[in-house]
XYZ file of N, CA and C in Angstrom:
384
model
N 34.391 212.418 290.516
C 33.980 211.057 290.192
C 35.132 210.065 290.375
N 36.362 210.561 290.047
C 37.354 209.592 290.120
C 38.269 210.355 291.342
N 38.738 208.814 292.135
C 39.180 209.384 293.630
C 40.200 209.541 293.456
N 40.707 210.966 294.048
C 41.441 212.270 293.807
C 42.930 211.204 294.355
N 43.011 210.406 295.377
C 44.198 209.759 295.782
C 44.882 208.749 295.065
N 43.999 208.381 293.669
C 44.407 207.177 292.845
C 45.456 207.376 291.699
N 46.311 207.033 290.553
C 46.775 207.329 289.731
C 45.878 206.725 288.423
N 46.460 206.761 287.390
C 45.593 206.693 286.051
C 46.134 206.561 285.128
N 45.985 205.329 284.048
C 46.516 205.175 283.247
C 45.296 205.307 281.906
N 46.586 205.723 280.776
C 45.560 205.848 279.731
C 44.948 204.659 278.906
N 45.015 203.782 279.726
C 44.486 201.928 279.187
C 43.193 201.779 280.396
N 43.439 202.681 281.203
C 42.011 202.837 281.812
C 42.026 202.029 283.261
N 43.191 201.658 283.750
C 43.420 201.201 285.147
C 43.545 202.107 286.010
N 43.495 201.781 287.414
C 43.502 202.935 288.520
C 44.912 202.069 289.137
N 45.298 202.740 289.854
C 46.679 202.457 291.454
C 46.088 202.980 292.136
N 46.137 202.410 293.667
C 46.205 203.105 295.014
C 47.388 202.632 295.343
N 47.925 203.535 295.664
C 49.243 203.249 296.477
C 49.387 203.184 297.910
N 49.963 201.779 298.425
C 49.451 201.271 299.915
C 50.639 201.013 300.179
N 51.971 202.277 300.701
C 52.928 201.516 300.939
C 53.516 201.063 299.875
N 54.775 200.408 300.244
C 55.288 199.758 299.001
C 54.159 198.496 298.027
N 53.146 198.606 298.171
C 52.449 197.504 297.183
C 51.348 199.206 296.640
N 51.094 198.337 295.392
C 50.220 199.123 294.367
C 48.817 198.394 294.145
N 47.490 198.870 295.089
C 46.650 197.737 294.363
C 46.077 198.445 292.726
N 45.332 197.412 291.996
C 45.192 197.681 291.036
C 43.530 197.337 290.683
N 43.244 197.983 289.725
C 41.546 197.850 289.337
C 41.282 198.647 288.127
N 40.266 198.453 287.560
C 39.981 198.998 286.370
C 38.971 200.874 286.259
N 38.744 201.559 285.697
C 37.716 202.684 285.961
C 36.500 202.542 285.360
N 35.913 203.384 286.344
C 34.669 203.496 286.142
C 34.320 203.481 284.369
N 35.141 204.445 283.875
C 35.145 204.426 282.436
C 35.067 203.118 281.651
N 36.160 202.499 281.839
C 36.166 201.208 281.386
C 35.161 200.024 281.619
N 34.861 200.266 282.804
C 33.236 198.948 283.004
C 32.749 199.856 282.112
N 32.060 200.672 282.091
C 30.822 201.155 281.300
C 31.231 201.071 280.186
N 32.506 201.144 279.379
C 32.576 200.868 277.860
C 32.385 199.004 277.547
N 33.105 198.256 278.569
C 32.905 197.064 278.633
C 31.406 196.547 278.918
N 30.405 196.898 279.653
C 29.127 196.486 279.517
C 29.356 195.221 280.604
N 28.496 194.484 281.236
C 27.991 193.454 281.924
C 29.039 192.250 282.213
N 30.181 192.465 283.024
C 31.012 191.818 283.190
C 30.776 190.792 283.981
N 31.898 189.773 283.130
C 30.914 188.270 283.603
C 32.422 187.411 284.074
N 33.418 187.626 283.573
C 34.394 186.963 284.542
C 35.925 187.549 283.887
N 36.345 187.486 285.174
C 37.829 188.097 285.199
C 39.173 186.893 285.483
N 40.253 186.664 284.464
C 41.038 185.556 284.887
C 42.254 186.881 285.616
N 42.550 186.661 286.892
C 43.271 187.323 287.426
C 44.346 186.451 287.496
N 45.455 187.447 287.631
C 47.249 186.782 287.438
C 47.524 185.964 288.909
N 48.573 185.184 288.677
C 48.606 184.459 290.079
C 49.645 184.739 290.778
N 49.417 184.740 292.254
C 50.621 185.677 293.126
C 51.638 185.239 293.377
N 52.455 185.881 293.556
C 53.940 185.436 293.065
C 54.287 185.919 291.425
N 53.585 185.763 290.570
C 54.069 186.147 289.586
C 54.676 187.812 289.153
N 56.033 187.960 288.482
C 56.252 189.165 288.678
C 56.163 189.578 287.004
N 55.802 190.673 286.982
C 54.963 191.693 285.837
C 55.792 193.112 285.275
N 56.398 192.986 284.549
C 56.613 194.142 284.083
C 55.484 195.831 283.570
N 56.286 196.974 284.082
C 54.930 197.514 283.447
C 54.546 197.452 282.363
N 53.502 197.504 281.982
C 52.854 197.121 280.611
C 52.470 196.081 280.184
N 53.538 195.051 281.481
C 52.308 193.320 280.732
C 50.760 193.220 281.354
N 50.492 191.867 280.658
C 49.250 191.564 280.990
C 49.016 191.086 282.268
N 48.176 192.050 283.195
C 47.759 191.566 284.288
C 46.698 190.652 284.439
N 45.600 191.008 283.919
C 44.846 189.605 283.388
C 43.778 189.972 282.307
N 42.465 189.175 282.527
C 41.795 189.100 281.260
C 40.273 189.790 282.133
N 39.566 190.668 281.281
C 38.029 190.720 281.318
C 37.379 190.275 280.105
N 36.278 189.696 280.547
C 35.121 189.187 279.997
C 34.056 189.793 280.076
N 33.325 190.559 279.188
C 32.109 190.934 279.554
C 31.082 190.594 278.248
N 29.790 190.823 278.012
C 28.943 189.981 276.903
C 29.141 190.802 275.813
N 30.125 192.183 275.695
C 30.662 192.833 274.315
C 31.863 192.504 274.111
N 33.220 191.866 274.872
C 34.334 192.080 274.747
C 35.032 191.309 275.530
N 36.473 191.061 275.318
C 37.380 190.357 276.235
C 38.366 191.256 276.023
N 38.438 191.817 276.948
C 40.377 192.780 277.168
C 41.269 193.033 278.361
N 42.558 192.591 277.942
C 43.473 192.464 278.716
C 43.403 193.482 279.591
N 44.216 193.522 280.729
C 44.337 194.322 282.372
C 45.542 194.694 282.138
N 46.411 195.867 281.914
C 47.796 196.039 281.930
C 48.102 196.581 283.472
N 49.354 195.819 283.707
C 50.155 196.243 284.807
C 50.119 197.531 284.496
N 49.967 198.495 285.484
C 50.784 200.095 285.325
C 52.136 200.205 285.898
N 52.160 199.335 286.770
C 53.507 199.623 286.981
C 54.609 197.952 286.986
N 55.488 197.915 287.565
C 56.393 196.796 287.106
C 56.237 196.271 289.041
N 56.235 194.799 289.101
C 56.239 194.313 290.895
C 55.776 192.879 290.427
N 55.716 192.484 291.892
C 55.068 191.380 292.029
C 53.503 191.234 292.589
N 53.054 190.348 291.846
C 51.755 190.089 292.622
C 51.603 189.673 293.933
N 51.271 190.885 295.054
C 51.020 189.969 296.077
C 49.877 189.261 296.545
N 48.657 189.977 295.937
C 47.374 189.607 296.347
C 46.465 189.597 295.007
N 45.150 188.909 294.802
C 44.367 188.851 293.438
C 42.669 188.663 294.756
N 42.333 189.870 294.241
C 40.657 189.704 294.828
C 40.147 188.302 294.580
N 40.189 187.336 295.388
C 39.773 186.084 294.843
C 38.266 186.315 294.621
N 37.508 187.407 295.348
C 35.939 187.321 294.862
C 35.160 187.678 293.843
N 36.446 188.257 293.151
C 36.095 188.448 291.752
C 35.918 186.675 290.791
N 35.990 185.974 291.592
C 35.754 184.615 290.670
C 34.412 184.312 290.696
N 33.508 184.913 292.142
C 32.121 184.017 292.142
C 31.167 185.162 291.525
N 32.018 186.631 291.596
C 30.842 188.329 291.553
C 31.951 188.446 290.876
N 32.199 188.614 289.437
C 32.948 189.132 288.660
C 32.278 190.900 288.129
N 30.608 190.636 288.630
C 30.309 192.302 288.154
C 30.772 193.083 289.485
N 31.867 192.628 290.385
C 31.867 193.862 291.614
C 32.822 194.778 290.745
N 33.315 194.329 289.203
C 33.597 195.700 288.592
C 33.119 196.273 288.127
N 31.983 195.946 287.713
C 30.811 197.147 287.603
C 30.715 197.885 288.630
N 30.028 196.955 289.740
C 29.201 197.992 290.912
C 29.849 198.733 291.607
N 31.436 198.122 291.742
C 32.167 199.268 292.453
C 33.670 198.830 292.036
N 33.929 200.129 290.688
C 35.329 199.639 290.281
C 36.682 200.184 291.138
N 36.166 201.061 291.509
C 37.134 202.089 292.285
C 36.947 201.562 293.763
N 36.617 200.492 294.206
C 36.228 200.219 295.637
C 36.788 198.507 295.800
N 35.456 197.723 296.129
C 35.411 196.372 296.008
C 35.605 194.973 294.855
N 36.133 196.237 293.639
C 36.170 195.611 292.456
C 37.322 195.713 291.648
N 38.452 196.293 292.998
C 39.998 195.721 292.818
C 40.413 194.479 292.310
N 41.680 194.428 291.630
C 41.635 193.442 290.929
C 43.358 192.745 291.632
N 44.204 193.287 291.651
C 45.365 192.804 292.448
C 46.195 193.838 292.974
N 46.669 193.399 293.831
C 47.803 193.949 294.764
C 49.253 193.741 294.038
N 50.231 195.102 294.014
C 51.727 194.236 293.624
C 52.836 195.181 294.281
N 53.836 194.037 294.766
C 54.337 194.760 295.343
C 55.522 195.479 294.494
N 55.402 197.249 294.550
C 56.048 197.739 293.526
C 57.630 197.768 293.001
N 58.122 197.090 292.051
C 59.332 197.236 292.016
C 60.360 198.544 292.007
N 59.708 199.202 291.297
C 60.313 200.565 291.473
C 59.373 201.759 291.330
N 59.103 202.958 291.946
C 58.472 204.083 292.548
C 58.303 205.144 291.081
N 59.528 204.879 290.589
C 59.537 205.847 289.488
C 58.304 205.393 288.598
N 57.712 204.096 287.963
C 57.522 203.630 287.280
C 55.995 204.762 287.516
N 55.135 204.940 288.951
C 54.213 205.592 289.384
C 54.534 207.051 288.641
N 55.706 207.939 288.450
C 55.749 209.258 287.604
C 54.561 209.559 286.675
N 55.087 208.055 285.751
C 54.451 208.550 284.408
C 52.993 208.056 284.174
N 52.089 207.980 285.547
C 50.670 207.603 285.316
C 49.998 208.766 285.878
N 48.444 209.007 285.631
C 47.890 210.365 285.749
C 47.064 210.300 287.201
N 47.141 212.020 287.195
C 46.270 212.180 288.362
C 44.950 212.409 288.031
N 43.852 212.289 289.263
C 42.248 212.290 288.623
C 41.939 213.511 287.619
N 42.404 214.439 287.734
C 42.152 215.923 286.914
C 42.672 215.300 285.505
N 44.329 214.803 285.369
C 44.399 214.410 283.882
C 43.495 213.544 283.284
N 43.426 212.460 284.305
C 42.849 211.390 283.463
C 41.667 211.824 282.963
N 40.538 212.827 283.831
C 39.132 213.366 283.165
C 39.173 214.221 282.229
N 40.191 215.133 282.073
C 40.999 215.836 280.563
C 40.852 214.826 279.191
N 42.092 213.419 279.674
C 41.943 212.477 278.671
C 40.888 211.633 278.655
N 39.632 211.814 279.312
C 38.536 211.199 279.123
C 37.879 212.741 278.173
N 37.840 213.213 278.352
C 37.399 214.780 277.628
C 37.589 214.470 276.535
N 39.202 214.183 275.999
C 39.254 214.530 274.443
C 39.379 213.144 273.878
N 38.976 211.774 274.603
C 38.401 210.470 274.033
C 36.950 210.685 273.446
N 36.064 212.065 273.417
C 34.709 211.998 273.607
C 34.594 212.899 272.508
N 35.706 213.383 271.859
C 35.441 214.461 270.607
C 35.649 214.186 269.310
């Protein structure tokens, strides 16, 4: 279910790693705990992010919660079409419902995030 080439954090973001930039997006897990997402304030490019800050904001009709950087870079890119179809993180979080590009400051920072097997482990024992 979750694509085997991505990394994983336990705040529920994905990485693809493209080269030195990291894009970023939320999981499947997370839309479905969030419910009917209705708008996303994404960070603006150029701005540079430590890991762990706030990458941006979701909105959906249960909740508003922050986007954490997984890793530390700059923003190079923000899906601008997430402003007019904010549910393309529903319909496809792992696909078209990327949320930004950054370009990574340092490689190591990628170590300490999970691969698809962990992260469905720590989706396992979120469920007990």
């Amino acid at each position: 279910m979750y694509p085997n080439d991505f990394l994983y954090t336990k705040d529920h973001e994905w990485v693809k790693v493209e080269g030195e930039e990291a894009v970023v997006g939320i999981t499947d897990f997370a839309q479905n705990q969030l419910g009917d997402i209705i708008f996303v304030e994404l960070p603006a490019v150029g701005k540079e992010l430590g890991a762990h800050d706030t990458l941006g904001v979701v909105e959906s009709v249960k909740s508003v919660s922050d986007i954490y950087a997984p890793v530390a870079g700059v923003v190079a890119a923000v899906n601008e079409a997430l402003d007019q179809t904010a549910d393309l993180l529903n319909k496809d979080p792992h696909g078209q419902g990327w949320i930004a590009r950054l370009k990574v400051k340092d490689a190591k920072d990628l170590e300490g995030l999970m691969s698809a097997g962990d992260y469905e482990k720590f989706l396992e024992g979120l469920e007990h």
